[in-house]
Amino acid sequence: MSEMVKISVNGEELEAAKGSLLIDTLLDENIHIPHFCYHQALGKDGNCRMCMVEIEGQKRPQIACDTPIKDGMSVRTKGENIEKVRRDILELQLINHPIDCPTCDQAGECKLQDYYMESGFYDSRVNVDSKNHARKRVDLGANVMLDQERCVLCTRCVRFCSDITGTNELGVINRADHSVIGTFPGKPLSNPYAMNVVDLCPVGALTSKDFRFQQRVWFLESFNAVCNGCSKGCNIHVDHRKEKYKDDQIFRFRPRVNKEVNGHFICDEGRLSYHNENKNRFTNAIVDSKESTIENSIASMFKLIATNKEALFVLGPNLSCEEIQNIKALAHMVKANISGYSPNYIDESFGDDYLKKNDRSANKAAFKEYQISEDEKEFKENLDKSSLVVVFDSSFFDDNLALLENKKVVSCFSHNCMTIKKSNVAIAISSFYEKSGTYINCDGVKQKVISKMNKENPALSITSLIEEMKSMVEKGNI
């Protein structure tokens, strides 16, 4: 463990690890320090010079991203002298930068814009006609667009492709103030984590083709969640908006820092999986192949459970821990068997040695936590002797519909699927990001999600459905 020492920042005493970078301490303590090139996942580079600070005893300002912590050091991030130094550096960054904030898709999330507003550069000393120009719309591949004129050459994207993915698609081309970011000939940006360069870019140089010009970011609301694309459970921000005359809709996922789980990044497939949330939704309850009300579908479900003494509850591995516990409690009350058999969620072609896992479910680890059997033989034995199968968000039967022949079927799904077509009763339930709950990832980390979606007609949650069914059992109706 690193030795802890005391330092002073703007007259306030702090503790920090000896030898660690000064900028990390400033960022961890939420002390404002402008910077472009430094990123905690990529380390120091020292090319933008924006993180200049004054250190007592030093003749010149120093960059915080390359200054190790020493015991007793006194640091100033504020003051007329150091702020003038940073203003001069920022002015150099702005010399060739285009004046297109109103049309830039990064507006509202741009660090250059933020630092410009702080500095008060309202009068330019540069002739607009003398600015260097570069290509404005460069398709790099992998859903990433490049505007070379907006780039501040922080090289975060280059270092990401070099140090994190090891694919080395990006580089700096040309020299001096004609330098631009680009791909190497015949090598487009194509790695499975490529869209992280959009988040890494501190300005509007790299933008997502998927999100580009879809929304202004200041209209979006956000809540914290986990990605349900695989068992890693990467932490994400869910950005959504309820527009006038429209329902609440998700517009993008962004990675959220969690050093225990995914660090700073997510894979592109998980990032774009928000599209699955919005399309092909199952919304109307079905009873005996006809659309019905939610009340009638619940009553029909009660009746089937009451009249079929041999029942099997099949659970999908994307259910939350709370849903699994409630379903298990109901199964015990009505003396039904329960199974989490779900081999179809294993995809051997998906995983890698970084974040992606072959288990494509969000909460399969909870089956072990709550003693839900995944045994194939036990599943088949229980299925053979059951006259009623109740399917909770499990896609196993979609490719095995023949197993449901001559059985009564109740299904609870948020999205349309083949199992619904075989169901006597089908109930529309809330989707993964419309519900709150706890999930256990492949490393045993429990993560709580509190949804803040605001649907006009929210679907019934499984927890609410089970609570109502348990109430019916307790009253003797089943």
GROMACS .gro file of C-alpha atoms in nm:
model
  478
    1MET     CA    1   0.000   0.000   0.000
    2SER     CA    2   0.129   0.346  -0.098
    3GLU     CA    3   0.250   0.579   0.173
    4MET     CA    4   0.003   0.862   0.235
    5VAL     CA    5   0.142   1.215   0.262
    6LYS     CA    6  -0.008   1.559   0.322
    7ILE     CA    7  -0.019   1.829   0.058
    8SER     CA    8  -0.181   2.171   0.033
    9VAL     CA    9  -0.407   2.269  -0.258
   10ASN     CA   10  -0.528   2.628  -0.269
   11GLY     CA   11  -0.461   2.652   0.105
   12GLU     CA   12  -0.658   2.337   0.193
   13GLU     CA   13  -0.476   2.036   0.338
   14LEU     CA   14  -0.529   1.700   0.163
   15GLU     CA   15  -0.398   1.346   0.191
   16ALA     CA   16  -0.263   1.172  -0.117
   17ALA     CA   17  -0.055   0.869  -0.211
   18LYS     CA   18   0.313   0.954  -0.236
   19GLY     CA   19   0.435   0.933  -0.597
   20SER     CA   20   0.087   0.934  -0.748
   21LEU     CA   21  -0.001   1.193  -1.012
   22LEU     CA   22  -0.116   1.532  -0.885
   23ILE     CA   23  -0.396   1.550  -1.142
   24ASP     CA   24  -0.550   1.227  -1.005
   25THR     CA   25  -0.571   1.379  -0.658
   26LEU     CA   26  -0.727   1.696  -0.796
   27LEU     CA   27  -0.985   1.501  -0.997
   28ASP     CA   28  -1.064   1.261  -0.711
   29GLU     CA   29  -1.118   1.558  -0.479
   30ASN     CA   30  -1.339   1.733  -0.739
   31ILE     CA   31  -1.096   2.023  -0.763
   32HIS     CA   32  -1.144   2.186  -1.103
   33ILE     CA   33  -0.842   2.149  -1.328
   34PRO     CA   34  -0.879   2.203  -1.705
   35HIS     CA   35  -0.734   1.922  -1.916
   36PHE     CA   36  -0.773   1.766  -2.259
   37CYS     CA   37  -0.512   1.495  -2.311
   38TYR     CA   38  -0.512   1.333  -1.967
   39HIS     CA   39  -0.758   1.053  -1.891
   40GLN     CA   40  -0.744   0.826  -1.588
   41ALA     CA   41  -0.778   0.514  -1.805
   42LEU     CA   42  -0.509   0.622  -2.051
   43GLY     CA   43  -0.251   0.787  -1.828
   44LYS     CA   44  -0.038   1.093  -1.891
   45ASP     CA   45   0.062   1.231  -2.228
   46GLY     CA   46   0.143   1.594  -2.152
   47ASN     CA   47   0.066   1.737  -2.496
   48CYS     CA   48  -0.217   1.984  -2.426
   49ARG     CA   49  -0.051   2.170  -2.133
   50MET     CA   50  -0.394   2.281  -2.004
   51CYS     CA   51  -0.351   2.136  -1.654
   52MET     CA   52  -0.084   2.389  -1.552
   53VAL     CA   53  -0.056   2.460  -1.177
   54GLU     CA   54   0.176   2.664  -0.957
   55ILE     CA   55   0.390   2.470  -0.711
   56GLU     CA   56   0.566   2.651  -0.432
   57GLY     CA   57   0.944   2.640  -0.487
   58GLN     CA   58   0.918   2.582  -0.863
   59LYS     CA   59   1.029   2.863  -1.096
   60ARG     CA   60   0.775   2.782  -1.365
   61PRO     CA   61   0.420   2.640  -1.375
   62GLN     CA   62   0.405   2.261  -1.399
   63ILE     CA   63   0.157   2.028  -1.568
   64ALA     CA   64  -0.041   1.838  -1.305
   65CYS     CA   65  -0.060   1.524  -1.522
   66ASP     CA   66   0.316   1.470  -1.498
   67THR     CA   67   0.381   1.591  -1.143
   68PRO     CA   68   0.426   1.323  -0.874
   69ILE     CA   69   0.293   1.388  -0.526
   70LYS     CA   70   0.556   1.480  -0.268
   71ASP     CA   71   0.515   1.527   0.103
   72GLY     CA   72   0.444   1.889   0.199
   73MET     CA   73   0.404   2.024  -0.154
   74SER     CA   74   0.192   2.338  -0.186
   75VAL     CA   75  -0.015   2.370  -0.503
   76ARG     CA   76  -0.223   2.653  -0.647
   77THR     CA   77  -0.477   2.590  -0.923
   78LYS     CA   78  -0.628   2.937  -0.891
   79GLY     CA   79  -0.485   3.285  -0.913
   80GLU     CA   80  -0.423   3.556  -1.169
   81ASN     CA   81  -0.084   3.424  -1.285
   82ILE     CA   82  -0.171   3.059  -1.339
   83GLU     CA   83  -0.508   3.140  -1.493
   84LYS     CA   84  -0.335   3.371  -1.745
   85VAL     CA   85  -0.100   3.088  -1.840
   86ARG     CA   86  -0.395   2.857  -1.905
   87ARG     CA   87  -0.577   3.132  -2.099
   88ASP     CA   88  -0.278   3.172  -2.329
   89ILE     CA   89  -0.264   2.795  -2.391
   90LEU     CA   90  -0.638   2.787  -2.458
   91GLU     CA   91  -0.607   3.073  -2.705
   92LEU     CA   92  -0.356   2.868  -2.902
   93GLN     CA   93  -0.607   2.580  -2.911
   94LEU     CA   94  -0.874   2.817  -3.046
   95ILE     CA   95  -0.665   2.969  -3.328
   96ASN     CA   96  -0.775   2.716  -3.591
   97HIS     CA   97  -1.089   2.589  -3.421
   98PRO     CA   98  -1.407   2.643  -3.628
   99ILE     CA   99  -1.677   2.876  -3.499
  100ASP     CA  100  -1.960   2.623  -3.520
  101CYS     CA  101  -2.079   2.559  -3.164
  102PRO     CA  102  -2.447   2.617  -3.263
  103THR     CA  103  -2.431   2.328  -3.513
  104CYS     CA  104  -2.186   2.106  -3.326
  105ASP     CA  105  -2.338   1.785  -3.191
  106GLN     CA  106  -2.107   1.801  -2.888
  107ALA     CA  107  -2.247   2.135  -2.768
  108GLY     CA  108  -2.338   2.102  -2.401
  109GLU     CA  109  -2.081   1.828  -2.342
  110CYS     CA  110  -1.772   2.000  -2.487
  111LYS     CA  111  -1.475   2.074  -2.260
  112LEU     CA  112  -1.335   2.332  -2.500
  113GLN     CA  113  -1.669   2.512  -2.489
  114ASP     CA  114  -1.670   2.498  -2.108
  115TYR     CA  115  -1.314   2.630  -2.075
  116TYR     CA  116  -1.384   2.900  -2.333
  117MET     CA  117  -1.683   3.024  -2.133
  118GLU     CA  118  -1.475   3.024  -1.813
  119SER     CA  119  -1.194   3.218  -1.977
  120GLY     CA  120  -1.407   3.495  -2.127
  121PHE     CA  121  -1.253   3.493  -2.477
  122TYR     CA  122  -1.534   3.692  -2.630
  123ASP     CA  123  -1.316   3.888  -2.877
  124SER     CA  124  -1.098   3.694  -3.116
  125ARG     CA  125  -0.754   3.820  -3.214
  126VAL     CA  126  -0.743   3.584  -3.512
  127ASN     CA  127  -0.867   3.659  -3.862
  128VAL     CA  128  -1.135   3.400  -3.934
  129ASP     CA  129  -1.034   3.378  -4.300
  130SER     CA  130  -0.678   3.282  -4.210
  131LYS     CA  131  -0.770   2.969  -4.014
  132ASN     CA  132  -0.640   2.633  -4.135
  133HIS     CA  133  -0.912   2.409  -4.274
  134ALA     CA  134  -0.947   2.031  -4.273
  135ARG     CA  135  -1.204   1.766  -4.363
  136LYS     CA  136  -1.538   1.809  -4.184
  137ARG     CA  137  -1.713   1.472  -4.228
  138VAL     CA  138  -1.484   1.172  -4.224
  139ASP     CA  139  -1.648   0.831  -4.175
  140LEU     CA  140  -1.391   0.637  -3.971
  141GLY     CA  141  -1.606   0.323  -3.957
  142ALA     CA  142  -1.758   0.156  -3.649
  143ASN     CA  143  -2.033   0.422  -3.620
  144VAL     CA  144  -1.780   0.702  -3.562
  145MET     CA  145  -1.766   1.030  -3.755
  146LEU     CA  146  -1.462   1.262  -3.746
  147ASP     CA  147  -1.450   1.639  -3.790
  148GLN     CA  148  -1.079   1.710  -3.826
  149GLU     CA  149  -1.118   2.086  -3.779
  150ARG     CA  150  -1.262   2.049  -3.430
  151CYS     CA  151  -0.985   1.821  -3.306
  152VAL     CA  152  -0.754   1.954  -3.032
  153LEU     CA  153  -0.505   1.668  -3.086
  154CYS     CA  154  -0.533   1.537  -2.733
  155THR     CA  155  -0.463   1.191  -2.888
  156ARG     CA  156  -0.694   1.013  -2.642
  157CYS     CA  157  -0.849   0.822  -2.933
  158VAL     CA  158  -0.508   0.722  -3.067
  159ARG     CA  159  -0.394   0.598  -2.726
  160PHE     CA  160  -0.719   0.409  -2.671
  161CYS     CA  161  -0.669   0.212  -2.993
  162SER     CA  162  -0.305   0.158  -2.906
  163ASP     CA  163  -0.309   0.089  -2.532
  164ILE     CA  164  -0.660  -0.050  -2.464
  165THR     CA  165  -0.773  -0.240  -2.774
  166GLY     CA  166  -0.427  -0.291  -2.927
  167THR     CA  167  -0.572  -0.247  -3.276
  168ASN     CA  168  -0.384   0.075  -3.369
  169GLU     CA  169  -0.627   0.205  -3.633
  170LEU     CA  170  -0.579   0.576  -3.553
  171GLY     CA  171  -0.279   0.804  -3.578
  172VAL     CA  172  -0.170   1.166  -3.618
  173ILE     CA  173  -0.109   1.266  -3.979
  174ASN     CA  174   0.101   1.566  -4.098
  175ARG     CA  175   0.291   1.811  -3.879
  176ALA     CA  176   0.257   2.135  -3.679
  177ASP     CA  177  -0.078   2.314  -3.713
  178HIS     CA  178  -0.169   2.098  -4.012
  179SER     CA  179  -0.173   1.782  -3.796
  180VAL     CA  180  -0.498   1.585  -3.800
  181ILE     CA  181  -0.628   1.254  -3.668
  182GLY     CA  182  -0.698   0.985  -3.924
  183THR     CA  183  -0.699   0.613  -3.998
  184PHE     CA  184  -0.420   0.431  -4.173
  185PRO     CA  185  -0.478   0.336  -4.539
  186GLY     CA  186  -0.702   0.032  -4.573
  187LYS     CA  187  -0.756   0.008  -4.197
  188PRO     CA  188  -1.089   0.159  -4.088
  189LEU     CA  189  -1.183   0.188  -3.723
  190SER     CA  190  -1.343  -0.153  -3.666
  191ASN     CA  191  -1.267  -0.295  -3.322
  192PRO     CA  192  -1.559  -0.401  -3.096
  193TYR     CA  193  -1.492  -0.116  -2.851
  194ALA     CA  194  -1.437   0.157  -3.110
  195MET     CA  195  -1.726   0.384  -3.008
  196ASN     CA  196  -1.555   0.456  -2.675
  197VAL     CA  197  -1.344   0.712  -2.864
  198VAL     CA  198  -1.660   0.924  -2.888
  199ASP     CA  199  -1.681   0.943  -2.507
  200LEU     CA  200  -1.308   0.999  -2.478
  201CYS     CA  201  -1.308   1.292  -2.721
  202PRO     CA  202  -1.332   1.611  -2.509
  203VAL     CA  203  -1.462   1.817  -2.803
  204GLY     CA  204  -1.685   1.763  -3.105
  205ALA     CA  205  -1.425   1.598  -3.327
  206LEU     CA  206  -1.552   1.241  -3.281
  207THR     CA  207  -1.928   1.184  -3.276
  208SER     CA  208  -2.154   0.881  -3.287
  209LYS     CA  209  -2.333   0.822  -3.616
  210ASP     CA  210  -2.606   0.652  -3.418
  211PHE     CA  211  -2.674   0.950  -3.186
  212ARG     CA  212  -2.557   1.230  -3.416
  213PHE     CA  213  -2.819   1.508  -3.444
  214GLN     CA  214  -3.084   1.300  -3.265
  215GLN     CA  215  -3.115   1.514  -2.951
  216ARG     CA  216  -2.961   1.814  -2.781
  217VAL     CA  217  -2.804   1.677  -2.465
  218TRP     CA  218  -2.953   1.941  -2.235
  219PHE     CA  219  -3.300   1.801  -2.311
  220LEU     CA  220  -3.203   1.450  -2.195
  221GLU     CA  221  -3.250   1.303  -1.850
  222SER     CA  222  -3.028   1.025  -1.722
  223PHE     CA  223  -3.024   0.745  -1.467
  224ASN     CA  224  -2.766   0.485  -1.371
  225ALA     CA  225  -2.812   0.124  -1.479
  226VAL     CA  226  -2.624  -0.187  -1.591
  227CYS     CA  227  -2.598  -0.325  -1.943
  228ASN     CA  228  -2.795  -0.648  -1.992
  229GLY     CA  229  -2.596  -0.755  -2.299
  230CYS     CA  230  -2.384  -1.005  -2.106
  231SER     CA  231  -2.300  -1.120  -1.754
  232LYS     CA  232  -2.028  -0.858  -1.705
  233GLY     CA  233  -2.296  -0.607  -1.607
  234CYS     CA  234  -2.109  -0.300  -1.732
  235ASN     CA  235  -2.221   0.022  -1.567
  236ILE     CA  236  -2.398   0.270  -1.795
  237HIS     CA  237  -2.583   0.599  -1.805
  238VAL     CA  238  -2.927   0.564  -1.967
  239ASP     CA  239  -3.009   0.889  -2.146
  240HIS     CA  240  -3.379   0.928  -2.217
  241ARG     CA  241  -3.638   1.194  -2.292
  242LYS     CA  242  -4.015   1.228  -2.290
  243GLU     CA  243  -4.084   1.462  -2.580
  244LYS     CA  244  -4.409   1.652  -2.615
  245TYR     CA  245  -4.684   1.429  -2.756
  246LYS     CA  246  -4.449   1.128  -2.736
  247ASP     CA  247  -4.374   0.860  -2.481
  248ASP     CA  248  -4.051   0.840  -2.280
  249GLN     CA  249  -3.777   0.697  -2.501
  250ILE     CA  250  -3.412   0.594  -2.458
  251PHE     CA  251  -3.174   0.770  -2.698
  252ARG     CA  252  -2.835   0.633  -2.597
  253PHE     CA  253  -2.625   0.440  -2.347
  254ARG     CA  254  -2.298   0.583  -2.219
  255PRO     CA  255  -2.035   0.405  -2.009
  256ARG     CA  256  -2.030   0.487  -1.637
  257VAL     CA  257  -1.708   0.450  -1.442
  258ASN     CA  258  -1.692   0.152  -1.209
  259LYS     CA  259  -1.338   0.033  -1.149
  260GLU     CA  260  -1.462  -0.297  -0.998
  261VAL     CA  261  -1.662  -0.394  -1.306
  262ASN     CA  262  -1.597  -0.228  -1.643
  263GLY     CA  263  -1.354   0.051  -1.562
  264HIS     CA  264  -1.431   0.341  -1.797
  265PHE     CA  265  -1.557   0.160  -2.108
  266ILE     CA  266  -1.828  -0.061  -2.261
  267CYS     CA  267  -1.843  -0.264  -2.582
  268ASP     CA  268  -2.014  -0.124  -2.891
  269GLU     CA  269  -2.276  -0.399  -2.899
  270GLY     CA  270  -2.383  -0.318  -2.545
  271ARG     CA  271  -2.382   0.054  -2.621
  272LEU     CA  272  -2.619   0.010  -2.916
  273SER     CA  273  -2.844  -0.244  -2.743
  274TYR     CA  274  -3.077   0.036  -2.632
  275HIS     CA  275  -3.246  -0.007  -2.972
  276ASN     CA  276  -3.376  -0.345  -2.849
  277GLU     CA  277  -3.557  -0.167  -2.566
  278ASN     CA  278  -3.759   0.053  -2.799
  279LYS     CA  279  -3.862  -0.188  -3.074
  280ASN     CA  280  -4.091  -0.493  -3.102
  281ARG     CA  281  -4.262  -0.429  -2.769
  282PHE     CA  282  -4.542  -0.656  -2.650
  283THR     CA  283  -4.810  -0.424  -2.515
  284ASN     CA  284  -5.154  -0.588  -2.520
  285ALA     CA  285  -5.249  -0.884  -2.302
  286ILE     CA  286  -5.373  -1.195  -2.482
  287VAL     CA  287  -5.619  -1.459  -2.360
  288ASP     CA  288  -5.701  -1.757  -2.584
  289SER     CA  289  -5.547  -1.587  -2.891
  290LYS     CA  290  -5.750  -1.269  -2.848
  291GLU     CA  291  -5.648  -0.930  -2.713
  292SER     CA  292  -5.773  -0.876  -2.361
  293THR     CA  293  -5.748  -0.645  -2.064
  294ILE     CA  294  -5.474  -0.681  -1.806
  295GLU     CA  295  -5.737  -0.758  -1.540
  296ASN     CA  296  -5.887  -1.041  -1.746
  297SER     CA  297  -5.545  -1.186  -1.829
  298ILE     CA  298  -5.445  -1.193  -1.461
  299ALA     CA  299  -5.775  -1.358  -1.368
  300SER     CA  300  -5.721  -1.618  -1.642
  301MET     CA  301  -5.370  -1.683  -1.513
  302PHE     CA  302  -5.508  -1.736  -1.162
  303LYS     CA  303  -5.762  -1.980  -1.298
  304LEU     CA  304  -5.501  -2.185  -1.485
  305ILE     CA  305  -5.278  -2.210  -1.178
  306ALA     CA  306  -5.575  -2.308  -0.963
  307THR     CA  307  -5.692  -2.584  -1.198
  308ASN     CA  308  -5.354  -2.731  -1.292
  309LYS     CA  309  -5.188  -2.893  -0.992
  310GLU     CA  310  -4.872  -2.986  -1.181
  311ALA     CA  311  -4.709  -2.658  -1.288
  312LEU     CA  312  -4.359  -2.556  -1.392
  313PHE     CA  313  -4.231  -2.199  -1.358
  314VAL     CA  314  -3.950  -2.123  -1.606
  315LEU     CA  315  -3.737  -1.819  -1.525
  316GLY     CA  316  -3.528  -1.608  -1.762
  317PRO     CA  317  -3.178  -1.506  -1.644
  318ASN     CA  318  -3.245  -1.134  -1.703
  319LEU     CA  319  -3.493  -1.119  -1.416
  320SER     CA  320  -3.385  -0.915  -1.116
  321CYS     CA  321  -3.300  -1.074  -0.782
  322GLU     CA  322  -3.622  -0.936  -0.635
  323GLU     CA  323  -3.830  -1.088  -0.916
  324ILE     CA  324  -3.660  -1.426  -0.876
  325GLN     CA  325  -3.728  -1.425  -0.500
  326ASN     CA  326  -4.094  -1.334  -0.551
  327ILE     CA  327  -4.149  -1.599  -0.819
  328LYS     CA  328  -3.979  -1.858  -0.601
  329ALA     CA  329  -4.207  -1.765  -0.309
  330LEU     CA  330  -4.517  -1.798  -0.530
  331ALA     CA  331  -4.400  -2.134  -0.665
  332HIS     CA  332  -4.362  -2.258  -0.308
  333MET     CA  333  -4.713  -2.138  -0.218
  334VAL     CA  334  -4.880  -2.314  -0.513
  335LYS     CA  335  -4.646  -2.615  -0.496
  336ALA     CA  336  -4.510  -2.559  -0.847
  337ASN     CA  337  -4.169  -2.668  -0.970
  338ILE     CA  338  -3.924  -2.400  -1.077
  339SER     CA  339  -3.635  -2.397  -1.326
  340GLY     CA  340  -3.379  -2.153  -1.459
  341TYR     CA  341  -3.268  -2.378  -1.747
  342SER     CA  342  -3.150  -2.136  -2.018
  343PRO     CA  343  -2.864  -2.275  -2.232
  344ASN     CA  344  -2.957  -2.047  -2.523
  345TYR     CA  345  -2.801  -1.748  -2.342
  346ILE     CA  346  -2.451  -1.893  -2.386
  347ASP     CA  347  -2.278  -1.760  -2.699
  348GLU     CA  348  -1.925  -1.893  -2.740
  349SER     CA  349  -1.854  -1.652  -3.027
  350PHE     CA  350  -1.927  -1.336  -2.827
  351GLY     CA  351  -1.680  -1.324  -2.540
  352ASP     CA  352  -1.328  -1.188  -2.536
  353ASP     CA  353  -1.051  -1.136  -2.281
  354TYR     CA  354  -1.159  -0.781  -2.195
  355LEU     CA  355  -1.524  -0.706  -2.106
  356LYS     CA  356  -1.745  -0.924  -2.325
  357LYS     CA  357  -1.861  -1.255  -2.174
  358ASN     CA  358  -2.005  -1.564  -2.343
  359ASP     CA  359  -2.296  -1.561  -2.098
  360ARG     CA  360  -2.535  -1.317  -2.267
  361SER     CA  361  -2.762  -1.277  -1.963
  362ALA     CA  362  -2.759  -1.009  -1.693
  363ASN     CA  363  -2.836  -1.214  -1.383
  364LYS     CA  364  -2.769  -1.585  -1.430
  365ALA     CA  365  -2.546  -1.572  -1.121
  366ALA     CA  366  -2.858  -1.506  -0.912
  367PHE     CA  367  -2.988  -1.856  -0.990
  368LYS     CA  368  -2.707  -2.000  -0.780
  369GLU     CA  369  -2.761  -1.735  -0.512
  370TYR     CA  370  -3.129  -1.831  -0.471
  371GLN     CA  371  -3.097  -2.206  -0.540
  372ILE     CA  372  -3.277  -2.202  -0.876
  373SER     CA  373  -3.192  -2.524  -1.060
  374GLU     CA  374  -3.044  -2.501  -1.410
  375ASP     CA  375  -3.011  -2.878  -1.448
  376GLU     CA  376  -3.127  -3.002  -1.789
  377LYS     CA  377  -3.241  -3.345  -1.673
  378GLU     CA  378  -3.446  -3.200  -1.386
  379PHE     CA  379  -3.599  -2.943  -1.621
  380LYS     CA  380  -3.709  -3.208  -1.871
  381GLU     CA  381  -3.851  -3.436  -1.599
  382ASN     CA  382  -4.055  -3.149  -1.450
  383LEU     CA  383  -4.167  -3.036  -1.796
  384ASP     CA  384  -4.287  -3.385  -1.892
  385LYS     CA  385  -4.511  -3.418  -1.586
  386SER     CA  386  -4.644  -3.059  -1.592
  387SER     CA  387  -4.976  -2.969  -1.749
  388LEU     CA  388  -4.909  -2.595  -1.706
  389VAL     CA  389  -4.594  -2.402  -1.795
  390VAL     CA  390  -4.556  -2.043  -1.672
  391VAL     CA  391  -4.274  -1.865  -1.857
  392PHE     CA  392  -4.123  -1.555  -1.700
  393ASP     CA  393  -3.914  -1.368  -1.959
  394SER     CA  394  -3.727  -1.679  -2.078
  395SER     CA  395  -3.646  -1.709  -2.449
  396PHE     CA  396  -3.561  -2.082  -2.430
  397PHE     CA  397  -3.892  -2.198  -2.579
  398ASP     CA  398  -3.869  -1.965  -2.881
  399ASP     CA  399  -3.654  -2.227  -3.053
  400ASN     CA  400  -3.822  -2.521  -2.879
  401LEU     CA  401  -4.194  -2.460  -2.924
  402ALA     CA  402  -4.261  -2.831  -2.974
  403LEU     CA  403  -4.192  -2.883  -2.602
  404LEU     CA  404  -4.507  -2.682  -2.523
  405GLU     CA  405  -4.743  -2.905  -2.724
  406ASN     CA  406  -5.046  -3.030  -2.528
  407LYS     CA  407  -4.969  -2.800  -2.236
  408LYS     CA  408  -5.138  -2.492  -2.100
  409VAL     CA  409  -4.899  -2.198  -2.127
  410VAL     CA  410  -4.886  -1.864  -1.950
  411SER     CA  411  -4.615  -1.621  -2.058
  412CYS     CA  412  -4.495  -1.289  -1.918
  413PHE     CA  413  -4.284  -1.088  -2.165
  414SER     CA  414  -4.191  -0.729  -2.242
  415HIS     CA  415  -4.115  -0.799  -2.610
  416ASN     CA  416  -4.291  -1.003  -2.877
  417CYS     CA  417  -4.156  -1.355  -2.919
  418MET     CA  418  -4.258  -1.697  -3.047
  419THR     CA  419  -4.353  -1.827  -2.701
  420ILE     CA  420  -4.639  -1.575  -2.687
  421LYS     CA  421  -4.797  -1.738  -2.994
  422LYS     CA  422  -4.820  -2.070  -2.804
  423SER     CA  423  -4.962  -1.913  -2.488
  424ASN     CA  424  -5.313  -1.947  -2.354
  425VAL     CA  425  -5.248  -1.632  -2.154
  426ALA     CA  426  -4.981  -1.371  -2.230
  427ILE     CA  427  -4.921  -1.072  -2.006
  428ALA     CA  428  -4.714  -0.767  -2.107
  429ILE     CA  429  -4.459  -0.677  -1.840
  430SER     CA  430  -4.215  -0.393  -1.790
  431SER     CA  431  -3.886  -0.414  -1.979
  432PHE     CA  432  -3.538  -0.437  -1.829
  433TYR     CA  433  -3.482  -0.061  -1.813
  434GLU     CA  434  -3.836   0.023  -1.703
  435LYS     CA  435  -3.802  -0.165  -1.375
  436SER     CA  436  -3.583  -0.130  -1.068
  437GLY     CA  437  -3.395  -0.424  -0.922
  438THR     CA  438  -3.067  -0.586  -0.823
  439TYR     CA  439  -2.840  -0.787  -1.051
  440ILE     CA  440  -2.535  -1.006  -0.980
  441ASN     CA  441  -2.263  -1.007  -1.243
  442CYS     CA  442  -2.022  -1.286  -1.339
  443ASP     CA  443  -1.776  -1.175  -1.070
  444GLY     CA  444  -2.038  -1.182  -0.793
  445VAL     CA  445  -2.079  -0.803  -0.775
  446LYS     CA  446  -2.433  -0.701  -0.675
  447GLN     CA  447  -2.556  -0.389  -0.852
  448LYS     CA  448  -2.877  -0.197  -0.787
  449VAL     CA  449  -3.068  -0.029  -1.069
  450ILE     CA  450  -3.336   0.233  -1.001
  451SER     CA  451  -3.524   0.309  -1.320
  452LYS     CA  452  -3.643   0.664  -1.385
  453MET     CA  453  -3.832   0.595  -1.705
  454ASN     CA  454  -4.161   0.785  -1.718
  455LYS     CA  455  -4.393   0.591  -1.947
  456GLU     CA  456  -4.745   0.723  -2.009
  457ASN     CA  457  -4.890   0.374  -1.965
  458PRO     CA  458  -4.629   0.177  -1.770
  459ALA     CA  459  -4.642  -0.200  -1.812
  460LEU     CA  460  -4.711  -0.423  -1.515
  461SER     CA  461  -4.398  -0.528  -1.329
  462ILE     CA  462  -4.345  -0.895  -1.250
  463THR     CA  463  -4.309  -0.803  -0.883
  464SER     CA  464  -4.656  -0.638  -0.884
  465LEU     CA  465  -4.803  -0.934  -1.071
  466ILE     CA  466  -4.658  -1.186  -0.826
  467GLU     CA  467  -4.765  -0.984  -0.523
  468GLU     CA  468  -5.123  -0.985  -0.655
  469MET     CA  469  -5.111  -1.357  -0.721
  470LYS     CA  470  -4.971  -1.426  -0.374
  471SER     CA  471  -5.256  -1.221  -0.230
  472MET     CA  472  -5.504  -1.437  -0.419
  473VAL     CA  473  -5.341  -1.751  -0.282
  474GLU     CA  474  -5.352  -1.620   0.073
  475LYS     CA  475  -5.723  -1.539   0.032
  476GLY     CA  476  -5.789  -1.896  -0.079
  477ASN     CA  477  -5.878  -1.812  -0.437
  478ILE     CA  478  -5.612  -2.052  -0.564
   0.00000   0.00000   0.00000
